[in-house]
mmCIF file of C-alpha atoms in Angstrom:
data_model
loop_
_atom_site.group_PDB
_atom_site.id
_atom_site.type_symbol
_atom_site.label_atom_id
_atom_site.label_comp_id
_atom_site.label_asym_id
_atom_site.label_seq_id
_atom_site.Cartn_x
_atom_site.Cartn_y
_atom_site.Cartn_z
ATOM 1 C CA UNK A 1 31.520 16.148 -15.580
ATOM 2 C CA UNK A 2 30.926 19.804 -16.531
ATOM 3 C CA UNK A 3 32.121 22.828 -14.552
ATOM 4 C CA UNK A 4 28.591 23.570 -13.333
ATOM 5 C CA UNK A 5 28.469 20.358 -11.327
ATOM 6 C CA UNK A 6 31.465 21.380 -9.266
ATOM 7 C CA UNK A 7 29.331 24.064 -7.614
ATOM 8 C CA UNK A 8 26.458 21.769 -6.657
ATOM 9 C CA UNK A 9 27.837 20.935 -3.237
ATOM 10 C CA UNK A 10 25.702 23.566 -1.527
ATOM 11 C CA UNK A 11 22.014 23.018 -1.989
ATOM 12 C CA UNK A 12 19.640 25.914 -2.137
ATOM 13 C CA UNK A 13 15.868 26.036 -2.106
ATOM 14 C CA UNK A 14 15.828 26.157 -5.915
ATOM 15 C CA UNK A 15 17.944 22.997 -6.103
ATOM 16 C CA UNK A 16 15.628 21.139 -3.743
ATOM 17 C CA UNK A 17 12.647 22.211 -5.831
ATOM 18 C CA UNK A 18 14.279 20.921 -9.019
ATOM 19 C CA UNK A 19 15.139 17.607 -7.372
ATOM 20 C CA UNK A 20 11.561 17.197 -6.147
ATOM 21 C CA UNK A 21 10.301 17.975 -9.637
ATOM 22 C CA UNK A 22 12.608 15.336 -11.085
ATOM 23 C CA UNK A 23 11.495 12.779 -8.481
ATOM 24 C CA UNK A 24 7.851 13.447 -9.352
ATOM 25 C CA UNK A 25 8.570 12.843 -13.050
ATOM 26 C CA UNK A 26 10.294 9.559 -12.220
ATOM 27 C CA UNK A 27 7.496 8.381 -9.946
ATOM 28 C CA UNK A 28 4.831 9.183 -12.529
ATOM 29 C CA UNK A 29 6.764 7.497 -15.318
ATOM 30 C CA UNK A 30 7.260 10.488 -17.593
ATOM 31 C CA UNK A 31 6.857 14.183 -18.302
ATOM 32 C CA UNK A 32 3.268 14.102 -19.571
ATOM 33 C CA UNK A 33 2.133 11.894 -16.707
ATOM 34 C CA UNK A 34 3.658 14.274 -14.116
ATOM 35 C CA UNK A 35 2.156 17.512 -15.454
ATOM 36 C CA UNK A 36 -1.077 17.310 -13.476
ATOM 37 C CA UNK A 37 0.685 16.479 -10.216
ATOM 38 C CA UNK A 38 3.128 19.355 -10.662
ATOM 39 C CA UNK A 39 0.537 21.807 -12.035
ATOM 40 C CA UNK A 40 2.993 23.301 -14.544
ATOM 41 C CA UNK A 41 3.100 23.789 -18.287
ATOM 42 C CA UNK A 42 5.062 21.276 -20.428
ATOM 43 C CA UNK A 43 7.600 23.939 -21.370
ATOM 44 C CA UNK A 44 8.182 24.828 -17.713
ATOM 45 C CA UNK A 45 8.737 21.197 -16.754
ATOM 46 C CA UNK A 46 11.160 20.661 -19.634
ATOM 47 C CA UNK A 47 13.072 23.791 -18.622
ATOM 48 C CA UNK A 48 13.247 22.689 -14.974
ATOM 49 C CA UNK A 49 14.707 19.287 -15.820
ATOM 50 C CA UNK A 50 17.131 20.878 -18.247
ATOM 51 C CA UNK A 51 18.283 23.319 -15.573
ATOM 52 C CA UNK A 52 18.770 20.478 -13.106
ATOM 53 C CA UNK A 53 20.886 18.586 -15.625
ATOM 54 C CA UNK A 54 23.017 21.702 -16.124
ATOM 55 C CA UNK A 55 23.461 22.133 -12.379
ATOM 56 C CA UNK A 56 24.451 18.489 -11.955
ATOM 57 C CA UNK A 57 26.489 18.215 -15.121
ATOM 58 C CA UNK A 58 24.898 14.875 -16.067
ATOM 59 C CA UNK A 59 22.057 13.750 -18.313
ATOM 60 C CA UNK A 60 19.242 12.416 -16.159
ATOM 61 C CA UNK A 61 16.760 11.010 -18.631
ATOM 62 C CA UNK A 62 15.839 10.520 -22.240
ATOM 63 C CA UNK A 63 12.623 11.943 -23.584
ATOM 64 C CA UNK A 64 11.097 12.248 -26.981
ATOM 65 C CA UNK A 65 9.944 9.705 -29.526
ATOM 66 C CA UNK A 66 11.625 6.886 -27.661
ATOM 67 C CA UNK A 67 9.608 7.703 -24.534
ATOM 68 C CA UNK A 68 10.794 8.558 -21.038
ATOM 69 C CA UNK A 69 13.736 6.576 -19.720
ATOM 70 C CA UNK A 70 16.210 7.150 -16.926
ATOM 71 C CA UNK A 71 19.929 7.131 -17.540
ATOM 72 C CA UNK A 72 22.168 5.281 -15.125
ATOM 73 C CA UNK A 73 23.132 8.621 -13.540
ATOM 74 C CA UNK A 74 19.470 9.559 -13.432
ATOM 75 C CA UNK A 75 18.665 6.451 -11.408
ATOM 76 C CA UNK A 76 21.473 7.239 -8.994
ATOM 77 C CA UNK A 77 20.362 10.852 -8.576
ATOM 78 C CA UNK A 78 16.762 9.756 -7.973
ATOM 79 C CA UNK A 79 17.788 7.286 -5.257
ATOM 80 C CA UNK A 80 20.051 9.819 -3.562
ATOM 81 C CA UNK A 81 17.255 12.389 -3.741
ATOM 82 C CA UNK A 82 14.986 10.051 -1.793
ATOM 83 C CA UNK A 83 17.658 9.736 0.892
ATOM 84 C CA UNK A 84 17.957 13.531 0.999
ATOM 85 C CA UNK A 85 14.197 14.090 1.252
ATOM 86 C CA UNK A 86 13.901 11.540 4.044
ATOM 87 C CA UNK A 87 16.746 13.166 5.978
ATOM 88 C CA UNK A 88 15.133 16.575 5.591
ATOM 89 C CA UNK A 89 11.812 15.261 6.870
ATOM 90 C CA UNK A 90 13.488 13.740 9.927
ATOM 91 C CA UNK A 91 15.367 16.977 10.638
ATOM 92 C CA UNK A 92 12.234 19.112 10.296
ATOM 93 C CA UNK A 93 10.252 16.753 12.495
ATOM 94 C CA UNK A 94 12.914 16.705 15.214
ATOM 95 C CA UNK A 95 13.203 20.491 15.263
ATOM 96 C CA UNK A 96 9.427 20.794 15.470
ATOM 97 C CA UNK A 97 9.368 18.240 18.313
ATOM 98 C CA UNK A 98 11.865 20.385 20.235
ATOM 99 C CA UNK A 99 9.332 23.195 20.007
ATOM 100 C CA UNK A 100 6.560 20.938 21.235
ATOM 101 C CA UNK A 101 5.045 20.475 17.770
ATOM 102 C CA UNK A 102 4.861 17.507 15.460
ATOM 103 C CA UNK A 103 5.011 18.055 11.717
ATOM 104 C CA UNK A 104 5.635 15.844 8.721
ATOM 105 C CA UNK A 105 3.763 13.080 6.955
ATOM 106 C CA UNK A 106 2.400 9.718 8.029
ATOM 107 C CA UNK A 107 2.322 7.409 5.005
ATOM 108 C CA UNK A 108 0.062 4.399 5.376
ATOM 109 C CA UNK A 109 -0.253 1.585 2.854
ATOM 110 C CA UNK A 110 -3.211 -0.776 3.057
ATOM 111 C CA UNK A 111 -4.699 -3.458 0.891
ATOM 112 C CA UNK A 112 -7.795 -2.527 -1.073
ATOM 113 C CA UNK A 113 -11.275 -2.741 0.385
ATOM 114 C CA UNK A 114 -9.836 -3.522 3.793
ATOM 115 C CA UNK A 115 -12.656 -4.220 6.216
ATOM 116 C CA UNK A 116 -11.507 -4.041 9.796
ATOM 117 C CA UNK A 117 -13.345 -5.307 12.814
ATOM 118 C CA UNK A 118 -14.406 -2.340 14.992
ATOM 119 C CA UNK A 119 -12.459 -3.954 17.818
ATOM 120 C CA UNK A 120 -9.216 -2.893 16.130
ATOM 121 C CA UNK A 121 -10.072 0.749 16.908
ATOM 122 C CA UNK A 122 -7.934 1.786 13.936
ATOM 123 C CA UNK A 123 -10.270 4.504 12.605
ATOM 124 C CA UNK A 124 -10.501 5.932 16.115
ATOM 125 C CA UNK A 125 -6.719 5.944 16.395
ATOM 126 C CA UNK A 126 -6.409 7.936 13.185
ATOM 127 C CA UNK A 127 -9.079 10.392 14.307
ATOM 128 C CA UNK A 128 -7.413 11.013 17.681
ATOM 129 C CA UNK A 129 -3.971 11.288 16.082
ATOM 130 C CA UNK A 130 -5.200 13.827 13.503
ATOM 131 C CA UNK A 131 -6.858 15.899 16.224
ATOM 132 C CA UNK A 132 -3.779 15.846 18.440
ATOM 133 C CA UNK A 133 -1.285 16.537 15.627
ATOM 134 C CA UNK A 134 -3.058 18.730 13.040
ATOM 135 C CA UNK A 135 0.222 19.641 11.303
ATOM 136 C CA UNK A 136 0.877 16.033 10.274
ATOM 137 C CA UNK A 137 -0.372 15.132 6.811
ATOM 138 C CA UNK A 138 -1.818 11.598 6.629
ATOM 139 C CA UNK A 139 -1.347 9.992 3.203
ATOM 140 C CA UNK A 140 -3.033 6.651 2.469
ATOM 141 C CA UNK A 141 -2.136 4.458 -0.509
ATOM 142 C CA UNK A 142 -4.081 1.361 -1.563
ATOM 143 C CA UNK A 143 -1.546 -1.300 -2.589
ATOM 144 C CA UNK A 144 -1.050 -5.035 -2.837
ATOM 145 C CA UNK A 145 0.746 -6.820 0.036
ATOM 146 C CA UNK A 146 3.834 -7.177 -2.162
ATOM 147 C CA UNK A 147 3.876 -3.450 -2.950
ATOM 148 C CA UNK A 148 3.550 -2.597 0.739
ATOM 149 C CA UNK A 149 6.464 -4.887 1.615
ATOM 150 C CA UNK A 150 8.587 -3.240 -1.081
ATOM 151 C CA UNK A 151 7.647 0.337 -0.129
ATOM 152 C CA UNK A 152 8.373 0.064 3.612
ATOM 153 C CA UNK A 153 12.139 -0.605 3.423
ATOM 154 C CA UNK A 154 12.447 1.887 0.556
ATOM 155 C CA UNK A 155 11.063 4.610 2.835
ATOM 156 C CA UNK A 156 7.989 5.312 0.705
ATOM 157 C CA UNK A 157 5.684 4.125 3.489
ATOM 158 C CA UNK A 158 5.806 4.315 7.280
ATOM 159 C CA UNK A 159 3.139 1.743 8.068
ATOM 160 C CA UNK A 160 1.558 -1.201 6.268
ATOM 161 C CA UNK A 161 -1.826 -2.795 6.950
ATOM 162 C CA UNK A 162 -2.873 -6.031 5.308
ATOM 163 C CA UNK A 163 -2.592 -9.780 4.969
ATOM 164 C CA UNK A 164 1.035 -10.886 4.738
ATOM 165 C CA UNK A 165 1.205 -14.692 4.457
ATOM 166 C CA UNK A 166 4.992 -14.883 4.432
ATOM 167 C CA UNK A 167 7.006 -13.781 7.426
ATOM 168 C CA UNK A 168 9.889 -11.656 6.166
ATOM 169 C CA UNK A 169 12.981 -10.501 7.998
ATOM 170 C CA UNK A 170 13.296 -6.826 8.777
ATOM 171 C CA UNK A 171 9.612 -6.198 9.526
ATOM 172 C CA UNK A 172 8.033 -5.645 12.916
ATOM 173 C CA UNK A 173 4.444 -6.522 13.787
ATOM 174 C CA UNK A 174 2.835 -3.564 15.518
ATOM 175 C CA UNK A 175 -0.553 -5.207 15.936
ATOM 176 C CA UNK A 176 -2.456 -8.260 14.774
ATOM 177 C CA UNK A 177 -6.203 -8.591 14.477
ATOM 178 C CA UNK A 178 -8.619 -11.007 12.833
ATOM 179 C CA UNK A 179 -11.273 -10.908 10.131
ATOM 180 C CA UNK A 180 -13.717 -13.684 9.356
ATOM 181 C CA UNK A 181 -13.462 -15.259 5.899
ATOM 182 C CA UNK A 182 -16.221 -17.100 4.083
ATOM 183 C CA UNK A 183 -16.101 -19.119 0.884
ATOM 184 C CA UNK A 184 -18.466 -17.573 -1.669
ATOM 185 C CA UNK A 185 -20.085 -18.302 -4.992
ATOM 186 C CA UNK A 186 -21.972 -15.894 -7.237
ATOM 187 C CA UNK A 187 -25.664 -15.978 -8.124
ATOM 188 C CA UNK A 188 -24.949 -17.556 -11.532
ATOM 189 C CA UNK A 189 -22.859 -20.370 -10.084
ATOM 190 C CA UNK A 190 -24.292 -23.898 -10.148
ATOM 191 C CA UNK A 191 -23.947 -24.163 -6.350
ATOM 192 C CA UNK A 192 -25.829 -20.950 -5.592
ATOM 193 C CA UNK A 193 -29.311 -22.490 -5.661
ATOM 194 C CA UNK A 194 -28.255 -25.748 -4.015
ATOM 195 C CA UNK A 195 -29.885 -26.242 -0.622
ATOM 196 C CA UNK A 196 -27.381 -26.194 2.254
ATOM 197 C CA UNK A 197 -28.270 -29.741 3.271
ATOM 198 C CA UNK A 198 -27.460 -30.914 -0.257
ATOM 199 C CA UNK A 199 -23.975 -29.442 -0.289
ATOM 200 C CA UNK A 200 -20.923 -31.515 0.605
ATOM 201 C CA UNK A 201 -17.180 -30.922 0.763
ATOM 202 C CA UNK A 202 -16.807 -32.874 -2.465
ATOM 203 C CA UNK A 203 -18.976 -30.312 -4.279
ATOM 204 C CA UNK A 204 -16.644 -27.519 -3.237
ATOM 205 C CA UNK A 205 -13.517 -29.533 -4.005
ATOM 206 C CA UNK A 206 -14.723 -29.952 -7.586
ATOM 207 C CA UNK A 207 -15.568 -26.274 -8.097
ATOM 208 C CA UNK A 208 -13.190 -23.947 -9.947
ATOM 209 C CA UNK A 209 -11.353 -21.741 -7.477
ATOM 210 C CA UNK A 210 -10.380 -18.086 -7.759
ATOM 211 C CA UNK A 211 -7.343 -17.449 -5.591
ATOM 212 C CA UNK A 212 -6.788 -14.112 -3.901
ATOM 213 C CA UNK A 213 -4.848 -12.595 -1.030
ATOM 214 C CA UNK A 214 -7.422 -13.937 1.430
ATOM 215 C CA UNK A 215 -6.761 -17.583 2.185
ATOM 216 C CA UNK A 216 -7.464 -19.678 5.264
ATOM 217 C CA UNK A 217 -4.435 -20.306 7.469
ATOM 218 C CA UNK A 218 -2.945 -23.800 7.087
ATOM 219 C CA UNK A 219 -5.205 -26.396 8.655
ATOM 220 C CA UNK A 220 -8.254 -24.117 8.747
ATOM 221 C CA UNK A 221 -11.277 -23.731 6.512
ATOM 222 C CA UNK A 222 -11.065 -25.883 3.410
ATOM 223 C CA UNK A 223 -7.505 -24.971 2.514
ATOM 224 C CA UNK A 224 -5.831 -27.965 0.902
ATOM 225 C CA UNK A 225 -9.149 -29.531 -0.105
ATOM 226 C CA UNK A 226 -10.114 -27.083 -2.857
ATOM 227 C CA UNK A 227 -9.195 -27.403 -6.513
ATOM 228 C CA UNK A 228 -6.065 -25.775 -7.940
ATOM 229 C CA UNK A 229 -6.767 -22.120 -8.735
ATOM 230 C CA UNK A 230 -8.252 -21.519 -12.166
ATOM 231 C CA UNK A 231 -8.088 -17.738 -11.769
ATOM 232 C CA UNK A 232 -6.465 -15.238 -9.438
ATOM 233 C CA UNK A 233 -6.659 -11.597 -8.358
ATOM 234 C CA UNK A 234 -4.334 -9.503 -6.240
ATOM 235 C CA UNK A 235 -7.089 -7.168 -5.085
ATOM 236 C CA UNK A 236 -10.364 -7.924 -3.302
ATOM 237 C CA UNK A 237 -12.401 -6.121 -5.945
ATOM 238 C CA UNK A 238 -10.936 -8.299 -8.691
ATOM 239 C CA UNK A 239 -11.655 -11.427 -6.676
ATOM 240 C CA UNK A 240 -15.267 -10.344 -6.113
ATOM 241 C CA UNK A 241 -15.578 -9.798 -9.874
ATOM 242 C CA UNK A 242 -14.392 -13.351 -10.564
ATOM 243 C CA UNK A 243 -16.783 -14.794 -8.002
ATOM 244 C CA UNK A 244 -19.723 -12.859 -9.422
ATOM 245 C CA UNK A 245 -18.940 -14.187 -12.898
ATOM 246 C CA UNK A 246 -20.553 -17.429 -11.762
ATOM 247 C CA UNK A 247 -17.550 -19.482 -12.838
ATOM 248 C CA UNK A 248 -15.477 -19.482 -9.648
ATOM 249 C CA UNK A 249 -15.746 -19.765 -5.888
ATOM 250 C CA UNK A 250 -13.383 -17.871 -3.611
ATOM 251 C CA UNK A 251 -12.665 -16.538 -0.127
ATOM 252 C CA UNK A 252 -13.531 -12.966 0.872
ATOM 253 C CA UNK A 253 -13.791 -11.175 4.230
ATOM 254 C CA UNK A 254 -17.323 -11.519 5.578
ATOM 255 C CA UNK A 255 -17.839 -7.833 6.261
ATOM 256 C CA UNK A 256 -16.622 -6.908 2.783
ATOM 257 C CA UNK A 257 -18.848 -9.439 0.995
ATOM 258 C CA UNK A 258 -21.959 -8.506 3.007
ATOM 259 C CA UNK A 259 -23.125 -5.929 0.464
ATOM 260 C CA UNK A 260 -23.360 -8.588 -2.275
ATOM 261 C CA UNK A 261 -24.818 -11.197 0.054
ATOM 262 C CA UNK A 262 -27.558 -8.774 1.139
ATOM 263 C CA UNK A 263 -28.289 -8.003 -2.515
ATOM 264 C CA UNK A 264 -28.617 -11.701 -3.364
ATOM 265 C CA UNK A 265 -25.575 -11.682 -5.633
ATOM 266 C CA UNK A 266 -23.385 -13.985 -3.520
ATOM 267 C CA UNK A 267 -23.838 -16.638 -0.856
ATOM 268 C CA UNK A 268 -21.420 -18.291 1.565
ATOM 269 C CA UNK A 269 -20.843 -22.005 1.068
ATOM 270 C CA UNK A 270 -20.829 -24.450 4.006
ATOM 271 C CA UNK A 271 -19.866 -21.746 6.525
ATOM 272 C CA UNK A 272 -19.831 -24.296 9.358
ATOM 273 C CA UNK A 273 -16.705 -25.917 7.887
ATOM 274 C CA UNK A 274 -15.401 -23.489 5.248
ATOM 275 C CA UNK A 275 -15.394 -20.274 7.298
ATOM 276 C CA UNK A 276 -12.378 -19.259 9.361
ATOM 277 C CA UNK A 277 -10.485 -16.245 10.642
ATOM 278 C CA UNK A 278 -7.510 -14.705 8.900
ATOM 279 C CA UNK A 279 -4.984 -12.367 10.459
ATOM 280 C CA UNK A 280 -4.441 -8.769 9.421
ATOM 281 C CA UNK A 281 -1.105 -7.275 10.423
ATOM 282 C CA UNK A 282 -0.007 -3.703 11.020
ATOM 283 C CA UNK A 283 3.682 -3.714 10.155
ATOM 284 C CA UNK A 284 6.627 -1.338 10.033
ATOM 285 C CA UNK A 285 10.187 -1.740 8.837
ATOM 286 C CA UNK A 286 12.723 -2.111 11.605
ATOM 287 C CA UNK A 287 15.341 0.183 10.064
ATOM 288 C CA UNK A 288 15.824 3.060 10.373
ATOM 289 C CA UNK A 289 14.331 3.941 13.733
ATOM 290 C CA UNK A 290 10.767 5.270 13.622
ATOM 291 C CA UNK A 291 10.410 8.957 12.831
ATOM 292 C CA UNK A 292 8.844 11.179 15.508
ATOM 293 C CA UNK A 293 5.602 11.119 13.503
ATOM 294 C CA UNK A 294 5.490 7.327 13.258
ATOM 295 C CA UNK A 295 6.518 6.941 16.899
ATOM 296 C CA UNK A 296 3.656 9.199 17.991
ATOM 297 C CA UNK A 297 1.158 7.255 15.907
ATOM 298 C CA UNK A 298 2.354 3.912 17.281
ATOM 299 C CA UNK A 299 2.024 5.239 20.828
ATOM 300 C CA UNK A 300 -1.521 6.352 20.035
ATOM 301 C CA UNK A 301 -2.306 2.953 18.558
ATOM 302 C CA UNK A 302 -0.955 1.079 21.562
ATOM 303 C CA UNK A 303 -2.792 3.434 23.901
ATOM 304 C CA UNK A 304 -6.091 2.695 22.154
ATOM 305 C CA UNK A 305 -5.419 -1.041 22.276
ATOM 306 C CA UNK A 306 -4.770 -0.797 25.962
#
């Protein structure tokens, strides 16, 4: 530990800026990747990280021909920085609330191409919240269910919206709503031109299946009767691509698939027995307690539902 690090106990605005710069580099996976987000020159970024290392008295990362890599101390500093940033956000939000204002950021993670029934009133909730609290920045990230479940306890998200098949400890369901699923094939699939009265469950059971995040709940639709997956996709767009290849059938939300159905590029298969509803969940992590921003949004959401 160098002498400089002994004086790092008191943080100033410059120190916070350097820590945020370092966190941005880590989250973008390297110096070059972070330049656009930081809007600085390469030499400036290199100088900033060097100055932070001098202030801390530790080497944070390796860079050069071997590529960007965090040191063990660098990983520790990054994690502690996240704790610091979160604490600062809570403090700022609480002080603002004392003054009758609400400031901060609402970070929402949702699965891609999410198509919500209008009955959920979610877009209306966001609109009313943004009008009531104009100083709150709303940040939306499109992620897989697994990424949402990882980001919530890490504090990178406040709210998650999606299909979460496994019930995990530590999460709270804020709201649950349904979307209709249909089993689809693409225009080039052998079943596409088959008349509905000439289709049977056996035809679907023999067809190659593309598995995605949208699956019928146990005991509903044709779950358990279809073939083992021959392909998979973690995003709805990837699943639609596989279905349109003409090689696979797969489940998609009805409202999402409508654009391809209307264009004659997909068709639902045996909707009377294959179609079903799946549940979308709005979830939060139970610890720590909701920030003032998240609490206000949840109150708005519950008020709309009521």
